[in-house]
Short mmCIF file of C-alpha atoms in Angstrom, two decimals:
data_model
loop_
_atom_site.label_atom_id
_atom_site.label_comp_id
_atom_site.label_asym_id
_atom_site.label_seq_id
_atom_site.Cartn_x
_atom_site.Cartn_y
_atom_site.Cartn_z
CA MET G 1 -32.37 27.24 10.17
CA THR G 2 -33.37 30.68 8.83
CA ARG G 3 -35.37 32.73 11.32
CA PRO G 4 -38.94 33.48 10.16
CA LYS G 5 -39.39 36.80 8.38
CA HIS G 6 -42.15 38.78 6.73
CA PHE G 7 -42.13 39.47 2.98
CA VAL G 8 -44.43 41.53 0.77
CA LEU G 9 -44.98 40.46 -2.85
CA ALA G 10 -46.36 43.10 -5.21
CA ALA G 11 -47.76 42.08 -8.58
CA GLY G 12 -50.20 43.13 -11.29
CA GLY G 13 -53.36 41.08 -11.68
CA THR G 14 -52.54 38.99 -14.77
CA GLY G 15 -51.44 35.37 -14.67
CA GLY G 16 -47.99 36.26 -15.94
CA HIS G 17 -47.32 38.25 -12.76
CA MET G 18 -49.42 36.29 -10.30
CA VAL G 19 -48.27 32.72 -11.01
CA PRO G 20 -44.56 33.27 -10.25
CA ALA G 21 -45.46 35.40 -7.24
CA ALA G 22 -47.64 32.57 -5.92
CA ALA G 23 -44.86 30.03 -6.51
CA LEU G 24 -42.47 32.19 -4.48
CA ALA G 25 -45.09 32.63 -1.74
CA THR G 26 -45.45 28.85 -1.49
CA GLU G 27 -41.69 28.34 -1.22
CA LEU G 28 -41.28 31.09 1.39
CA ALA G 29 -44.14 29.65 3.45
CA LYS G 30 -42.42 26.25 3.38
CA ARG G 31 -39.41 27.92 4.93
CA GLY G 32 -41.51 29.30 7.78
CA HIS G 33 -41.87 32.87 6.52
CA ARG G 34 -45.05 34.93 6.40
CA VAL G 35 -46.12 36.52 3.13
CA ALA G 36 -48.53 39.31 2.18
CA LEU G 37 -49.68 40.14 -1.34
CA VAL G 38 -50.21 43.62 -2.74
CA SER G 39 -52.12 43.70 -6.03
CA ASP G 40 -55.15 45.10 -7.81
CA ALA G 41 -58.74 43.82 -7.60
CA ARG G 42 -58.10 41.20 -10.30
CA GLY G 43 -55.00 39.87 -8.59
CA VAL G 44 -56.49 39.21 -5.16
CA ARG G 45 -59.37 37.30 -6.80
CA PHE G 46 -57.17 35.23 -9.11
CA PRO G 47 -58.56 31.68 -8.80
CA GLY G 48 -56.43 29.04 -7.15
CA LEU G 49 -53.66 31.39 -6.01
CA PHE G 50 -52.91 33.11 -2.67
CA GLU G 51 -55.91 31.49 -0.96
CA ASP G 52 -54.11 31.33 2.41
CA VAL G 53 -52.17 34.57 2.07
CA GLN G 54 -52.95 38.00 3.49
CA THR G 55 -53.93 40.19 0.51
CA HIS G 56 -54.23 43.95 0.02
CA VAL G 57 -55.69 45.92 -2.89
CA ILE G 58 -54.02 49.23 -3.58
CA PRO G 59 -54.85 51.77 -6.31
CA ALA G 60 -52.38 52.02 -9.18
CA GLY G 61 -53.44 53.96 -12.27
CA ARG G 62 -52.13 53.58 -15.81
CA PHE G 63 -50.36 56.59 -17.28
CA SER G 64 -52.56 56.99 -20.34
CA GLY G 65 -55.38 59.19 -21.59
CA GLY G 66 -53.49 62.46 -21.87
CA PRO G 67 -52.90 65.06 -19.12
CA ILE G 68 -56.16 64.27 -17.30
CA GLY G 69 -55.42 60.54 -17.29
CA TRP G 70 -51.83 61.14 -16.16
CA ALA G 71 -53.00 63.33 -13.27
CA ARG G 72 -55.52 60.70 -12.22
CA ALA G 73 -52.87 57.96 -12.39
CA ALA G 74 -50.40 60.03 -10.37
CA ARG G 75 -53.03 60.61 -7.69
CA GLN G 76 -53.82 56.90 -7.51
CA MET G 77 -50.13 56.04 -7.32
CA MET G 78 -49.69 58.38 -4.36
CA GLN G 79 -52.72 56.85 -2.65
CA GLY G 80 -51.29 53.38 -3.25
CA ARG G 81 -47.92 54.44 -1.88
CA ALA G 82 -49.54 55.78 1.28
CA MET G 83 -51.51 52.56 1.79
CA ALA G 84 -48.37 50.46 1.28
CA THR G 85 -46.46 52.59 3.76
CA GLN G 86 -49.16 52.00 6.36
CA LEU G 87 -49.02 48.25 5.70
CA TYR G 88 -45.25 48.21 6.22
CA ARG G 89 -45.60 49.92 9.59
CA THR G 90 -47.68 47.04 10.91
CA PHE G 91 -46.43 44.07 8.86
CA LYS G 92 -42.75 45.09 9.06
CA PRO G 93 -41.45 43.24 5.99
CA ALA G 94 -37.81 42.23 5.67
CA ALA G 95 -38.11 42.89 1.93
CA VAL G 96 -40.60 43.84 -0.77
CA ILE G 97 -40.46 41.96 -4.07
CA GLY G 98 -42.10 43.33 -7.21
CA PHE G 99 -43.25 41.13 -10.10
CA GLY G 100 -44.18 43.85 -12.55
CA GLY G 101 -47.53 45.42 -13.28
CA TYR G 102 -48.69 48.82 -12.12
CA PRO G 103 -49.52 47.83 -8.48
CA ALA G 104 -45.86 46.95 -7.96
CA PHE G 105 -44.76 50.54 -8.48
CA PRO G 106 -46.38 52.24 -5.44
CA ALA G 107 -45.49 49.23 -3.27
CA LEU G 108 -41.80 49.47 -4.23
CA SER G 109 -41.84 53.26 -3.99
CA ALA G 110 -43.11 53.01 -0.41
CA ALA G 111 -40.35 50.50 0.38
CA PHE G 112 -37.70 52.89 -0.95
CA GLY G 113 -39.04 55.61 1.33
CA ALA G 114 -39.10 53.29 4.34
CA GLY G 115 -35.57 51.96 3.77
CA ILE G 116 -36.80 48.39 3.21
CA LYS G 117 -34.80 46.01 1.02
CA THR G 118 -36.27 45.46 -2.43
CA ALA G 119 -36.03 43.18 -5.45
CA VAL G 120 -37.90 42.72 -8.70
CA HIS G 121 -38.51 39.58 -10.73
CA GLU G 122 -38.80 39.83 -14.51
CA GLN G 123 -40.71 37.00 -16.16
CA ASN G 124 -40.18 38.05 -19.77
CA ALA G 125 -37.13 38.18 -22.02
CA VAL G 126 -37.52 41.97 -22.10
CA LEU G 127 -37.39 44.01 -18.88
CA GLY G 128 -40.89 45.38 -18.31
CA ARG G 129 -41.87 49.01 -17.94
CA VAL G 130 -42.31 49.11 -14.15
CA ASN G 131 -39.15 47.06 -13.56
CA ARG G 132 -37.20 49.48 -15.77
CA LEU G 133 -38.53 52.40 -13.73
CA VAL G 134 -37.26 50.97 -10.45
CA ALA G 135 -34.14 49.11 -11.64
CA ARG G 136 -31.78 51.80 -10.40
CA ARG G 137 -33.07 51.70 -6.82
CA VAL G 138 -33.81 48.04 -6.10
CA ASP G 139 -31.24 45.86 -4.38
CA ALA G 140 -31.57 42.89 -6.76
CA ILE G 141 -33.04 42.07 -10.16
CA ALA G 142 -34.07 38.45 -10.77
CA THR G 143 -34.39 37.47 -14.44
CA SER G 144 -35.88 34.49 -16.27
CA TYR G 145 -33.53 34.54 -19.26
CA PRO G 146 -29.72 34.76 -19.38
CA ASP G 147 -29.97 37.64 -21.85
CA THR G 148 -32.71 40.02 -20.76
CA GLN G 149 -33.28 42.86 -23.19
CA ARG G 150 -33.53 46.46 -21.95
CA LEU G 151 -31.58 45.63 -18.79
CA LYS G 152 -28.88 48.29 -18.69
CA PRO G 153 -25.29 47.01 -18.40
CA ARG G 154 -24.71 49.11 -15.29
CA TYR G 155 -27.25 46.96 -13.42
CA ALA G 156 -25.60 43.66 -14.38
CA ALA G 157 -23.88 43.33 -10.99
CA LYS G 158 -27.21 43.05 -9.18
CA ALA G 159 -28.93 40.87 -11.81
CA HIS G 160 -29.43 37.17 -11.01
CA MET G 161 -30.74 34.60 -13.54
CA VAL G 162 -33.13 32.36 -11.60
CA GLY G 163 -35.78 31.44 -14.19
CA ASN G 164 -39.53 31.89 -13.93
CA PRO G 165 -41.19 29.92 -11.07
CA VAL G 166 -44.19 27.73 -11.90
CA ARG G 167 -46.82 26.02 -9.81
CA GLU G 168 -45.79 22.81 -8.05
CA SER G 169 -48.46 20.89 -9.98
CA VAL G 170 -46.79 21.90 -13.25
CA LEU G 171 -43.29 21.19 -11.98
CA ALA G 172 -44.43 17.69 -10.99
CA LEU G 173 -45.00 16.93 -14.70
CA ARG G 174 -41.26 17.11 -15.22
CA THR G 175 -40.82 13.66 -13.72
CA LYS G 176 -43.50 12.09 -15.94
CA PRO G 177 -42.85 10.77 -19.46
CA TYR G 178 -44.22 12.35 -22.60
CA PRO G 179 -47.64 10.76 -23.31
CA LEU G 180 -47.48 7.66 -25.48
CA LEU G 181 -48.13 8.53 -29.13
CA ASP G 182 -48.12 6.53 -32.35
CA GLU G 183 -49.74 6.97 -35.76
CA GLU G 184 -52.98 5.34 -34.60
CA SER G 185 -53.48 6.75 -31.10
CA ILE G 186 -55.49 9.76 -29.91
CA PHE G 187 -53.67 13.03 -30.58
CA ARG G 188 -54.36 15.48 -27.75
CA ILE G 189 -54.06 19.23 -28.37
CA LEU G 190 -54.19 21.95 -25.72
CA VAL G 191 -55.08 25.44 -27.01
CA THR G 192 -54.57 28.34 -24.62
CA GLY G 193 -54.24 32.07 -24.97
CA GLY G 194 -53.12 32.61 -21.40
CA SER G 195 -55.25 33.93 -18.55
CA GLN G 196 -57.06 36.39 -20.86
CA GLY G 197 -57.55 34.11 -23.86
CA ALA G 198 -56.76 34.89 -27.51
CA SER G 199 -59.40 35.46 -30.19
CA ILE G 200 -57.01 34.61 -33.02
CA LEU G 201 -56.63 31.05 -31.71
CA SER G 202 -60.41 30.55 -31.60
CA LYS G 203 -60.73 31.76 -35.19
CA VAL G 204 -57.78 29.96 -36.77
CA VAL G 205 -57.38 26.67 -34.88
CA PRO G 206 -60.79 25.06 -35.63
CA GLU G 207 -60.56 26.18 -39.25
CA GLY G 208 -57.01 24.89 -39.58
CA LEU G 209 -57.89 21.51 -38.09
CA SER G 210 -60.77 21.25 -40.57
CA MET G 211 -58.19 21.09 -43.38
CA LEU G 212 -56.52 17.97 -42.02
CA PRO G 213 -57.15 14.56 -43.59
CA VAL G 214 -60.26 12.92 -42.18
CA ALA G 215 -58.30 10.03 -40.65
CA PHE G 216 -56.09 12.44 -38.71
CA ARG G 217 -59.01 14.65 -37.72
CA ARG G 218 -60.79 11.69 -36.15
CA ARG G 219 -57.81 11.09 -33.86
CA LEU G 220 -57.91 14.61 -32.42
CA GLN G 221 -59.00 15.47 -28.90
CA VAL G 222 -58.88 19.21 -28.22
CA THR G 223 -59.01 21.16 -24.97
CA HIS G 224 -59.46 24.84 -25.83
CA GLN G 225 -59.44 27.84 -23.53
CA ALA G 226 -61.33 30.66 -25.25
CA ARG G 227 -62.54 34.14 -24.53
CA ILE G 228 -66.19 34.33 -23.51
CA GLU G 229 -67.13 36.22 -26.70
CA ASP G 230 -65.50 33.53 -28.89
CA ILE G 231 -66.42 30.29 -27.15
CA ASP G 232 -69.83 29.59 -28.73
CA ALA G 233 -68.61 30.02 -32.31
CA ALA G 234 -65.53 27.89 -31.68
CA ARG G 235 -67.60 25.16 -30.04
CA ALA G 236 -70.02 25.11 -32.97
CA LYS G 237 -67.14 24.87 -35.46
CA TYR G 238 -65.57 21.89 -33.69
CA ALA G 239 -68.96 20.18 -33.51
CA SER G 240 -69.56 20.65 -37.25
CA LEU G 241 -66.24 18.91 -37.91
CA ASP G 242 -66.93 16.02 -35.53
CA ILE G 243 -63.75 16.94 -33.61
CA ALA G 244 -63.91 15.99 -29.92
CA ALA G 245 -63.37 19.30 -28.12
CA ASP G 246 -63.83 20.62 -24.59
CA LEU G 247 -63.99 24.40 -24.35
CA ALA G 248 -63.88 26.69 -21.33
CA THR G 249 -63.05 30.31 -20.57
CA TYR G 250 -60.78 29.19 -17.73
CA LEU G 251 -59.00 25.89 -17.15
CA PRO G 252 -58.61 25.26 -13.40
CA ASP G 253 -57.06 21.88 -14.22
CA LEU G 254 -54.50 23.31 -16.66
CA PRO G 255 -51.59 21.28 -15.20
CA GLU G 256 -53.56 18.06 -15.74
CA GLN G 257 -54.45 19.09 -19.29
CA LEU G 258 -50.83 19.99 -19.98
CA GLY G 259 -49.75 16.61 -18.68
CA TRP G 260 -51.95 14.80 -21.22
CA ALA G 261 -51.18 17.08 -24.17
CA HIS G 262 -49.08 15.90 -27.11
CA LEU G 263 -48.98 19.43 -28.54
CA VAL G 264 -49.80 22.90 -27.23
CA ILE G 265 -50.96 25.78 -29.44
CA ALA G 266 -50.59 28.99 -27.49
CA ARG G 267 -49.51 32.57 -27.07
CA ALA G 268 -45.94 33.08 -25.88
CA GLY G 269 -46.55 34.71 -22.52
CA ALA G 270 -43.96 34.24 -19.81
CA SER G 271 -46.00 31.75 -17.76
CA THR G 272 -46.87 29.69 -20.83
CA ILE G 273 -43.22 29.39 -21.85
CA SER G 274 -42.09 28.51 -18.33
CA GLU G 275 -44.81 25.85 -18.01
CA LEU G 276 -43.98 24.32 -21.39
CA THR G 277 -40.31 24.09 -20.50
CA ALA G 278 -40.98 22.84 -16.98
CA ALA G 279 -43.24 20.04 -18.21
CA GLY G 280 -41.45 19.39 -21.49
CA ARG G 281 -44.22 19.86 -24.06
CA PRO G 282 -43.76 20.83 -27.73
CA ALA G 283 -45.72 23.82 -28.97
CA ILE G 284 -46.81 26.00 -31.83
CA LEU G 285 -46.45 29.54 -30.50
CA VAL G 286 -48.24 32.65 -31.80
CA PRO G 287 -46.75 35.70 -30.03
CA LEU G 288 -49.09 38.59 -29.28
CA PRO G 289 -47.96 41.29 -31.75
CA THR G 290 -49.13 44.18 -29.55
CA ALA G 291 -47.21 43.01 -26.46
CA THR G 292 -45.01 45.77 -25.05
CA ASP G 293 -41.57 45.76 -26.74
CA ASP G 294 -42.71 42.62 -28.64
CA HIS G 295 -41.62 40.65 -25.58
CA GLN G 296 -43.60 37.52 -26.50
CA THR G 297 -41.50 37.04 -29.63
CA ALA G 298 -38.40 37.37 -27.45
CA ASN G 299 -39.88 34.88 -24.95
CA ALA G 300 -40.37 32.30 -27.69
CA ARG G 301 -36.88 32.62 -29.17
CA ALA G 302 -34.92 30.28 -26.88
CA ILE G 303 -37.38 27.35 -26.94
CA THR G 304 -37.79 27.74 -30.71
CA GLN G 305 -34.05 27.83 -31.38
CA ALA G 306 -33.65 24.75 -29.18
CA GLY G 307 -36.18 22.86 -31.32
CA GLY G 308 -38.88 22.62 -28.65
CA ALA G 309 -41.40 24.83 -30.44
CA ARG G 310 -42.33 26.40 -33.73
CA THR G 311 -43.11 30.12 -33.72
CA ILE G 312 -45.56 31.59 -36.23
CA ALA G 313 -46.05 35.36 -36.39
CA GLN G 314 -49.71 36.28 -36.02
CA ALA G 315 -49.76 37.79 -39.52
CA ASP G 316 -48.72 34.38 -40.89
CA PHE G 317 -50.93 32.31 -38.60
CA THR G 318 -53.55 31.20 -41.09
CA PRO G 319 -55.64 28.01 -41.17
CA THR G 320 -53.57 26.80 -44.14
CA GLU G 321 -50.27 27.35 -42.33
CA LEU G 322 -51.52 25.67 -39.17
CA ALA G 323 -52.79 22.66 -41.15
CA LYS G 324 -49.41 22.34 -42.86
CA GLN G 325 -47.53 22.38 -39.56
CA MET G 326 -50.01 19.97 -37.94
CA GLN G 327 -49.63 17.42 -40.75
CA LYS G 328 -45.86 17.46 -40.40
CA LEU G 329 -46.11 16.94 -36.65
CA GLY G 330 -48.88 14.36 -36.72
CA LEU G 331 -47.00 12.12 -39.13
CA ASP G 332 -43.84 12.02 -37.04
CA PRO G 333 -44.48 11.02 -33.39
CA GLU G 334 -40.76 10.50 -32.82
CA ALA G 335 -40.00 14.11 -33.82
CA LEU G 336 -42.71 15.34 -31.42
CA GLN G 337 -41.21 13.36 -28.56
CA ASN G 338 -37.78 14.74 -29.42
CA ALA G 339 -39.20 18.27 -29.41
CA ALA G 340 -40.68 17.60 -25.97
CA GLY G 341 -37.22 16.74 -24.66
CA ARG G 342 -35.75 19.87 -26.20
CA ALA G 343 -38.46 22.00 -24.58
CA ARG G 344 -37.76 20.36 -21.23
CA ALA G 345 -34.05 21.13 -21.54
CA CYS G 346 -34.92 24.85 -21.63
CA GLY G 347 -36.68 24.71 -18.25
CA SER G 348 -35.59 26.16 -14.90
CA PRO G 349 -36.94 23.64 -12.37
CA ASP G 350 -35.18 25.31 -9.43
CA ALA G 351 -36.54 28.79 -10.17
CA ALA G 352 -38.75 29.03 -7.06
CA THR G 353 -36.04 27.85 -4.67
CA ASP G 354 -33.37 30.02 -6.32
CA LEU G 355 -35.61 33.07 -6.14
CA ALA G 356 -36.44 32.35 -2.49
CA ASP G 357 -32.71 32.05 -1.73
CA LEU G 358 -32.15 35.45 -3.33
CA VAL G 359 -35.05 37.01 -1.42
CA GLU G 360 -33.82 35.62 1.91
CA SER G 361 -30.33 36.96 1.23
CA LEU G 362 -31.60 40.53 0.92
CA ASP G 363 -32.00 40.79 4.68
CA ALA G 364 -28.94 38.68 5.57
CA PRO G 365 -26.45 40.35 7.91
CA ARG G 366 -23.47 41.74 6.07
CA ALA G 367 -20.01 40.39 6.76
CA PRO G 368 -18.06 42.73 9.04
CA GLN G 369 -15.67 45.03 7.23
CA MET G 370 -12.02 44.58 8.20
CA VAL G 371 -10.48 47.93 9.01
CA GLY G 372 -6.89 47.95 7.80
CA LEU G 373 -4.02 49.60 9.63
CA ALA G 374 -2.64 52.80 8.19
CA ARG G 375 0.13 52.10 5.76
CA PRO G 376 3.51 53.76 6.06
CA LYS G 377 3.80 57.02 4.24
CA GLU G 378 6.26 55.60 1.72
CA ALA G 379 3.59 53.13 0.54
CA PHE G 380 1.60 56.02 -0.93
CA ALA G 381 4.50 57.26 -2.95
#
């Protein structure tokens, strides 16, 4: 049995960073370890995650806004580093693991200075900005895709493909069958733009569904996560079409909704892709075009090539195009079920345990080096 250790997880406050960090925290706690979270104000208040974990808010500025903004960010980073260093003196972590986002940088920087083992986890198919900054100094890099873009070849030896951990409630869907669907049954659609919502989905999806034949439209049951500024207009549009729709700015029961969904219309954030592939649900994906390094398009590539999703660039995501795709899918339940299986085949169900194994190994005692006897002089000739 592994002796209990302390670990610090450092992550930015978005769902893409927080969800895999929480999944790792759960797995480490199961193994008897103690975990602390370092994040920003959003992260420590993220609903449903890290409720029983020691949390710490540290400042971490964004390097933007010209020389004045850069100076402010540098000052905040130094303050965050000092606070993390103080935490390590009392908490004494065996390792610090970063999940991307600006709060991870001062936490990892403090660990470098204290001689603490470090690792980063990359959720996306493109190595993120903070993870690129620290890649040279960390002891291990955990990736979610076999081919992670912007990961330099010289770091390949310390890169480990583990996948992107998801919540246990999502992983449990993997053992359940795809919901029964025929040409007469209710057709359930889940629309989600990730933890921050997506205005384009609220504008296009109701309009696109309005173009479907009346008989198909009457079968629809929509659960739609929308931004607060979009929700009233989207709700009114669904009501005018007599489409049964539940709308909310946040879906605390997302795993349950995902379990019932026949089709998901979503952004292509890392957590969304990992949840789709864990549960095995087909999707229409609309990558965020302004995502750094266009990483959402890269995230969607594997599941799309496997036949588990259809990707539509935002510029092409019109009500007409959505209606066309929906009619094809709605008329072929067997193809949808096949797509669900293909999505499931892209999943990494052991991601949390594999990442925990990697994290535990960071502090494992090294095998003793065998000191060889001096060779005879003629052997050097």
